[in-house]
Tab-separated table of C-alpha atoms in Angstrom:
chain	number	residue	atom	x	y	z
J	186	ASP	CA	16.551	-20.735	-12.998
J	187	VAL	CA	13.348	-19.593	-11.380
J	188	LYS	CA	11.240	-17.533	-13.680
J	189	VAL	CA	8.457	-15.283	-12.448
J	190	THR	CA	6.579	-13.385	-15.118
J	191	GLN	CA	4.012	-10.637	-14.795
J	192	SER	CA	1.361	-9.960	-17.403
J	193	SER	CA	2.140	-6.289	-18.018
J	194	ARG	CA	5.154	-4.050	-17.490
J	195	TYR	CA	3.157	-0.825	-17.654
J	196	LEU	CA	-0.538	-0.252	-17.128
J	197	VAL	CA	-2.639	2.912	-17.114
J	198	LYS	CA	-6.155	2.728	-15.710
J	199	ARG	CA	-8.843	5.174	-14.759
J	200	THR	CA	-10.227	5.714	-11.273
J	201	GLY	CA	-12.989	3.236	-10.509
J	202	GLU	CA	-11.889	0.620	-13.034
J	203	LYS	CA	-11.405	-3.007	-12.029
J	204	VAL	CA	-7.794	-4.003	-12.545
J	205	PHE	CA	-6.274	-7.474	-12.835
J	206	LEU	CA	-2.556	-8.087	-12.423
J	207	GLU	CA	-1.364	-11.577	-13.178
J	208	CYS	CA	1.731	-13.457	-12.116
J	209	VAL	CA	3.003	-16.828	-13.286
J	210	GLN	CA	5.906	-18.855	-11.931
J	211	ASP	CA	7.423	-21.909	-13.566
J	212	MET	CA	9.166	-23.594	-10.635
J	213	ASP	CA	6.234	-25.356	-8.993
J	214	HIS	CA	6.557	-23.124	-5.923
J	215	GLU	CA	3.861	-23.464	-3.305
J	216	ASN	CA	4.072	-19.900	-2.051
J	217	MET	CA	3.372	-16.709	-3.956
J	218	PHE	CA	3.338	-13.090	-2.849
J	219	TRP	CA	2.184	-9.676	-4.019
J	220	TYR	CA	4.082	-6.559	-2.909
J	221	ARG	CA	3.820	-2.932	-3.788
J	222	GLN	CA	6.902	-0.747	-3.963
J	223	ASP	CA	6.812	2.973	-3.290
J	224	PRO	CA	9.740	5.413	-2.975
J	225	GLY	CA	10.932	5.737	0.598
J	226	LEU	CA	8.671	2.931	1.794
J	227	GLY	CA	10.426	-0.113	0.383
J	228	LEU	CA	8.369	-3.183	-0.454
J	229	ARG	CA	5.189	-3.845	1.458
J	230	LEU	CA	3.297	-7.123	1.404
J	231	ILE	CA	-0.285	-6.971	0.143
J	232	TYR	CA	-1.331	-10.656	0.098
J	233	PHE	CA	0.291	-14.039	-0.068
J	234	SER	CA	-0.801	-17.574	-0.850
J	235	TYR	CA	0.743	-20.798	0.436
J	236	ASP	CA	-1.388	-23.176	-1.609
J	237	VAL	CA	-3.994	-23.231	-4.343
J	238	LYS	CA	-7.147	-21.399	-3.261
J	239	MET	CA	-5.459	-20.359	-0.006
J	240	LYS	CA	-4.716	-16.735	0.729
J	241	GLU	CA	-3.606	-14.623	3.634
J	242	LYS	CA	-3.612	-10.867	4.152
J	243	GLY	CA	-0.303	-9.108	4.298
J	244	ASP	CA	0.419	-5.731	5.820
J	245	ILE	CA	-1.625	-3.547	3.445
J	246	PRO	CA	-4.542	-5.587	2.006
J	247	GLU	CA	-7.128	-2.813	1.955
J	248	GLY	CA	-8.487	-2.166	-1.527
J	249	TYR	CA	-7.062	-5.398	-2.943
J	250	SER	CA	-8.099	-9.000	-3.366
J	251	VAL	CA	-6.329	-12.032	-4.822
J	252	SER	CA	-7.101	-15.251	-6.589
J	253	ARG	CA	-5.114	-18.461	-6.877
J	254	GLU	CA	-6.951	-21.085	-8.897
J	255	LYS	CA	-3.821	-22.822	-10.190
J	256	LYS	CA	-0.519	-23.423	-8.469
J	257	GLU	CA	1.528	-21.469	-10.976
J	258	ARG	CA	-0.722	-18.417	-11.196
J	259	PHE	CA	-1.500	-15.697	-8.632
J	260	SER	CA	-3.686	-12.734	-9.517
J	261	LEU	CA	-4.011	-9.393	-7.770
J	262	ILE	CA	-7.315	-7.584	-8.191
J	263	LEU	CA	-8.069	-3.955	-7.589
J	264	GLU	CA	-11.850	-3.911	-7.363
J	265	SER	CA	-12.143	-0.157	-7.893
J	266	ALA	CA	-8.826	1.477	-8.676
J	267	SER	CA	-7.959	4.698	-6.912
J	268	THR	CA	-5.128	7.176	-7.495
J	269	ASN	CA	-3.405	6.129	-4.268
J	270	GLN	CA	-2.934	2.690	-5.791
J	271	THR	CA	-0.546	4.115	-8.367
J	272	SER	CA	2.586	2.118	-7.644
J	273	MET	CA	5.000	-0.593	-8.757
J	274	TYR	CA	3.529	-4.039	-8.103
J	275	LEU	CA	5.874	-6.970	-7.633
J	276	CYS	CA	5.069	-10.650	-7.540
J	277	ALA	CA	7.333	-13.214	-5.892
J	278	SER	CA	7.384	-16.953	-5.364
J	279	LYS	CA	9.046	-19.293	-2.895
J	280	ALA	CA	9.323	-23.018	-2.398
J	281	SER	CA	8.086	-24.454	0.880
J	282	GLY	CA	10.954	-25.325	3.176
J	283	ARG	CA	13.168	-22.706	1.569
J	284	TYR	CA	13.884	-19.110	2.488
J	285	GLU	CA	14.575	-17.580	-0.901
J	286	GLN	CA	11.928	-15.478	-2.638
J	287	TYR	CA	12.214	-14.769	-6.350
J	288	PHE	CA	10.675	-11.703	-7.891
J	289	GLY	CA	9.109	-10.912	-11.229
J	290	PRO	CA	9.977	-7.759	-13.228
J	291	GLY	CA	7.102	-5.731	-11.798
J	292	THR	CA	4.090	-3.907	-13.187
J	293	ARG	CA	4.078	-0.141	-12.985
J	294	LEU	CA	0.438	0.829	-12.555
J	295	THR	CA	-0.757	4.386	-12.997
J	296	VAL	CA	-4.314	5.254	-11.979
J	297	THR	CA	-5.566	8.565	-13.345
H	111	GLN	CA	5.857	-0.313	12.769
H	112	GLN	CA	9.005	-0.625	10.734
H	113	GLN	CA	10.828	-3.708	11.848
H	114	VAL	CA	13.845	-3.306	9.584
H	115	LYS	CA	15.557	0.071	9.423
H	116	GLN	CA	17.987	0.731	6.579
H	117	SER	CA	20.553	3.484	6.114
H	118	PRO	CA	21.677	5.505	4.312
H	119	GLN	CA	18.872	6.373	1.937
H	120	SER	CA	21.393	7.192	-0.782
H	121	LEU	CA	25.117	6.692	-1.229
H	122	ILE	CA	27.697	7.923	-3.696
H	123	VAL	CA	30.979	6.031	-3.902
H	124	GLN	CA	33.972	6.413	-6.169
H	125	LYS	CA	34.903	3.555	-8.445
H	126	GLY	CA	37.113	1.131	-6.571
H	127	GLY	CA	35.847	2.248	-3.178
H	128	ILE	CA	33.907	0.329	-0.544
H	129	SER	CA	30.134	0.748	-0.328
H	130	ILE	CA	28.572	0.056	3.061
H	131	ILE	CA	24.835	-0.189	3.727
H	132	ASN	CA	23.476	-0.857	7.192
H	133	CYS	CA	20.299	-2.434	8.532
H	134	ALA	CA	18.921	-2.904	12.019
H	135	TYR	CA	16.085	-5.185	13.027
H	136	GLU	CA	13.862	-5.498	16.055
H	137	ASN	CA	12.343	-8.965	15.943
H	138	THR	CA	14.755	-11.468	17.496
H	139	ALA	CA	12.788	-14.318	15.888
H	140	PHE	CA	14.112	-13.366	12.444
H	141	ASP	CA	16.451	-16.076	11.165
H	142	TYR	CA	17.135	-15.155	7.559
H	143	PHE	CA	18.610	-11.902	6.305
H	144	PRO	CA	18.852	-11.398	2.530
H	145	TRP	CA	20.004	-8.480	0.442
H	146	TYR	CA	18.303	-7.701	-2.855
H	147	GLN	CA	19.684	-5.652	-5.746
H	148	GLN	CA	17.299	-3.792	-8.031
H	149	PHE	CA	18.132	-2.047	-11.281
H	150	PRO	CA	15.745	0.551	-12.734
H	151	GLY	CA	12.760	-1.062	-14.406
H	152	LYS	CA	13.572	-4.510	-13.006
H	153	GLY	CA	12.371	-6.582	-10.114
H	154	PRO	CA	14.608	-7.134	-7.066
H	155	ALA	CA	17.149	-9.919	-7.472
H	156	LEU	CA	18.490	-11.916	-4.553
H	157	LEU	CA	22.131	-10.904	-4.096
H	158	ILE	CA	23.365	-12.588	-0.931
H	159	ALA	CA	21.843	-13.828	2.318
H	160	ILE	CA	22.939	-14.869	5.794
H	161	ARG	CA	21.596	-16.919	8.686
H	162	PRO	CA	22.294	-15.781	12.284
H	163	ASP	CA	24.582	-18.714	13.059
H	164	VAL	CA	27.477	-17.020	11.233
H	165	SER	CA	28.911	-13.516	11.573
H	166	GLU	CA	30.045	-13.027	8.001
H	167	LYS	CA	29.335	-14.329	4.523
H	168	LYS	CA	31.283	-13.426	1.440
H	169	GLU	CA	30.401	-13.952	-2.216
H	170	GLY	CA	32.833	-12.343	-4.600
H	171	ARG	CA	32.946	-8.609	-3.918
H	172	PHE	CA	29.845	-8.735	-1.701
H	173	THR	CA	30.031	-9.421	2.038
H	174	ILE	CA	27.363	-9.490	4.731
H	175	SER	CA	28.488	-8.750	8.273
H	176	PHE	CA	26.064	-9.828	10.969
H	177	ASN	CA	25.996	-8.741	14.617
H	178	LYS	CA	23.382	-10.747	16.480
H	179	SER	CA	23.794	-9.007	19.829
H	180	ALA	CA	23.386	-5.567	18.261
H	181	LYS	CA	20.613	-6.794	15.931
H	182	GLN	CA	22.397	-5.262	12.971
H	183	PHE	CA	23.672	-6.455	9.623
H	184	SER	CA	25.413	-4.708	6.805
H	185	LEU	CA	26.333	-5.143	3.150
H	186	HIS	CA	29.849	-4.321	2.035
H	187	ILE	CA	30.626	-3.982	-1.664
H	188	MET	CA	34.365	-4.079	-2.232
H	189	ASP	CA	35.986	-2.495	-5.287
H	190	SER	CA	32.669	-0.852	-6.209
H	191	GLN	CA	32.000	-0.560	-9.944
H	192	PRO	CA	29.641	1.657	-11.968
H	193	GLY	CA	27.680	-1.497	-12.786
H	194	ASP	CA	26.879	-1.820	-9.084
H	195	SER	CA	24.803	1.360	-9.271
H	196	ALA	CA	21.361	0.174	-8.205
H	197	THR	CA	18.947	0.203	-5.299
H	198	TYR	CA	19.727	-2.243	-2.514
H	199	PHE	CA	17.183	-3.599	-0.059
H	200	CYS	CA	17.839	-5.506	3.123
H	201	ALA	CA	15.143	-7.797	4.440
H	202	ALA	CA	14.445	-10.267	7.215
H	203	SER	CA	12.146	-13.212	7.762
H	204	LYS	CA	11.577	-16.077	10.155
H	205	GLY	CA	11.157	-19.719	9.323
H	206	THR	CA	10.554	-21.450	6.020
H	207	GLY	CA	6.874	-22.152	6.495
H	208	GLY	CA	4.319	-21.260	3.895
H	209	GLY	CA	3.389	-18.057	5.616
H	210	ASN	CA	6.835	-16.705	6.267
H	211	LYS	CA	7.146	-13.271	4.755
H	212	LEU	CA	9.988	-10.888	4.104
H	213	THR	CA	10.067	-7.575	5.941
H	214	PHE	CA	12.017	-5.072	3.863
H	215	GLY	CA	14.069	-2.022	4.643
H	216	THR	CA	13.289	1.156	2.745
H	217	GLY	CA	16.161	0.810	0.283
H	218	THR	CA	19.471	2.514	-0.502
H	219	GLN	CA	20.195	4.088	-3.880
H	220	LEU	CA	23.849	3.475	-4.647
H	221	LYS	CA	25.678	5.423	-7.316
H	222	VAL	CA	29.241	4.501	-8.178
H	223	GLU	CA	31.048	7.308	-9.957
H	224	LEU	CA	34.025	7.016	-12.267
């Protein structure tokens, strides 16, 4: 089974702090994704990566950056957290040549 | 621009009944249509998916019906059980390339009552 893990289930940060969310997958997938989930808005893509050190902007990249130094690990960075970044953050991975995306358990981030 | 529209936003069904959730898409290039199930505090889990070359796919109590000409697809949950109470998301994507991304609907909260 594909396993996608995220470093924290719950996180509380203050406005202006730098925040790191980490995601690790164990299936050697080439592609990894970061989404945020908000009530009534569904899941929206922030960034994705199709290879080590490669990244592409998703639909809502503003205020975020990412890092992929190793194939199994994809980090989401909030350079200066703001209250409107309070959300559930979900990481997913996918093998090249396949359609299916597999999600981690999510990190609920609260910025106060 | 929301490319995948999902309805209803919430649904209450009696145990043993049929739950039906609908989605409509705009981009005719989409070629993969999955449904995800999400329980509170968990990440979405892939439930069932369909490609546009078939009109229906069934896995146990879960069925996807797909209407290519109408650009609509729906999830039917037969004999709904309280354990099916969750949020369901439809999604769509095109291709299997590295950059292909899922476009999600806004979700349906299903509650199955005894």
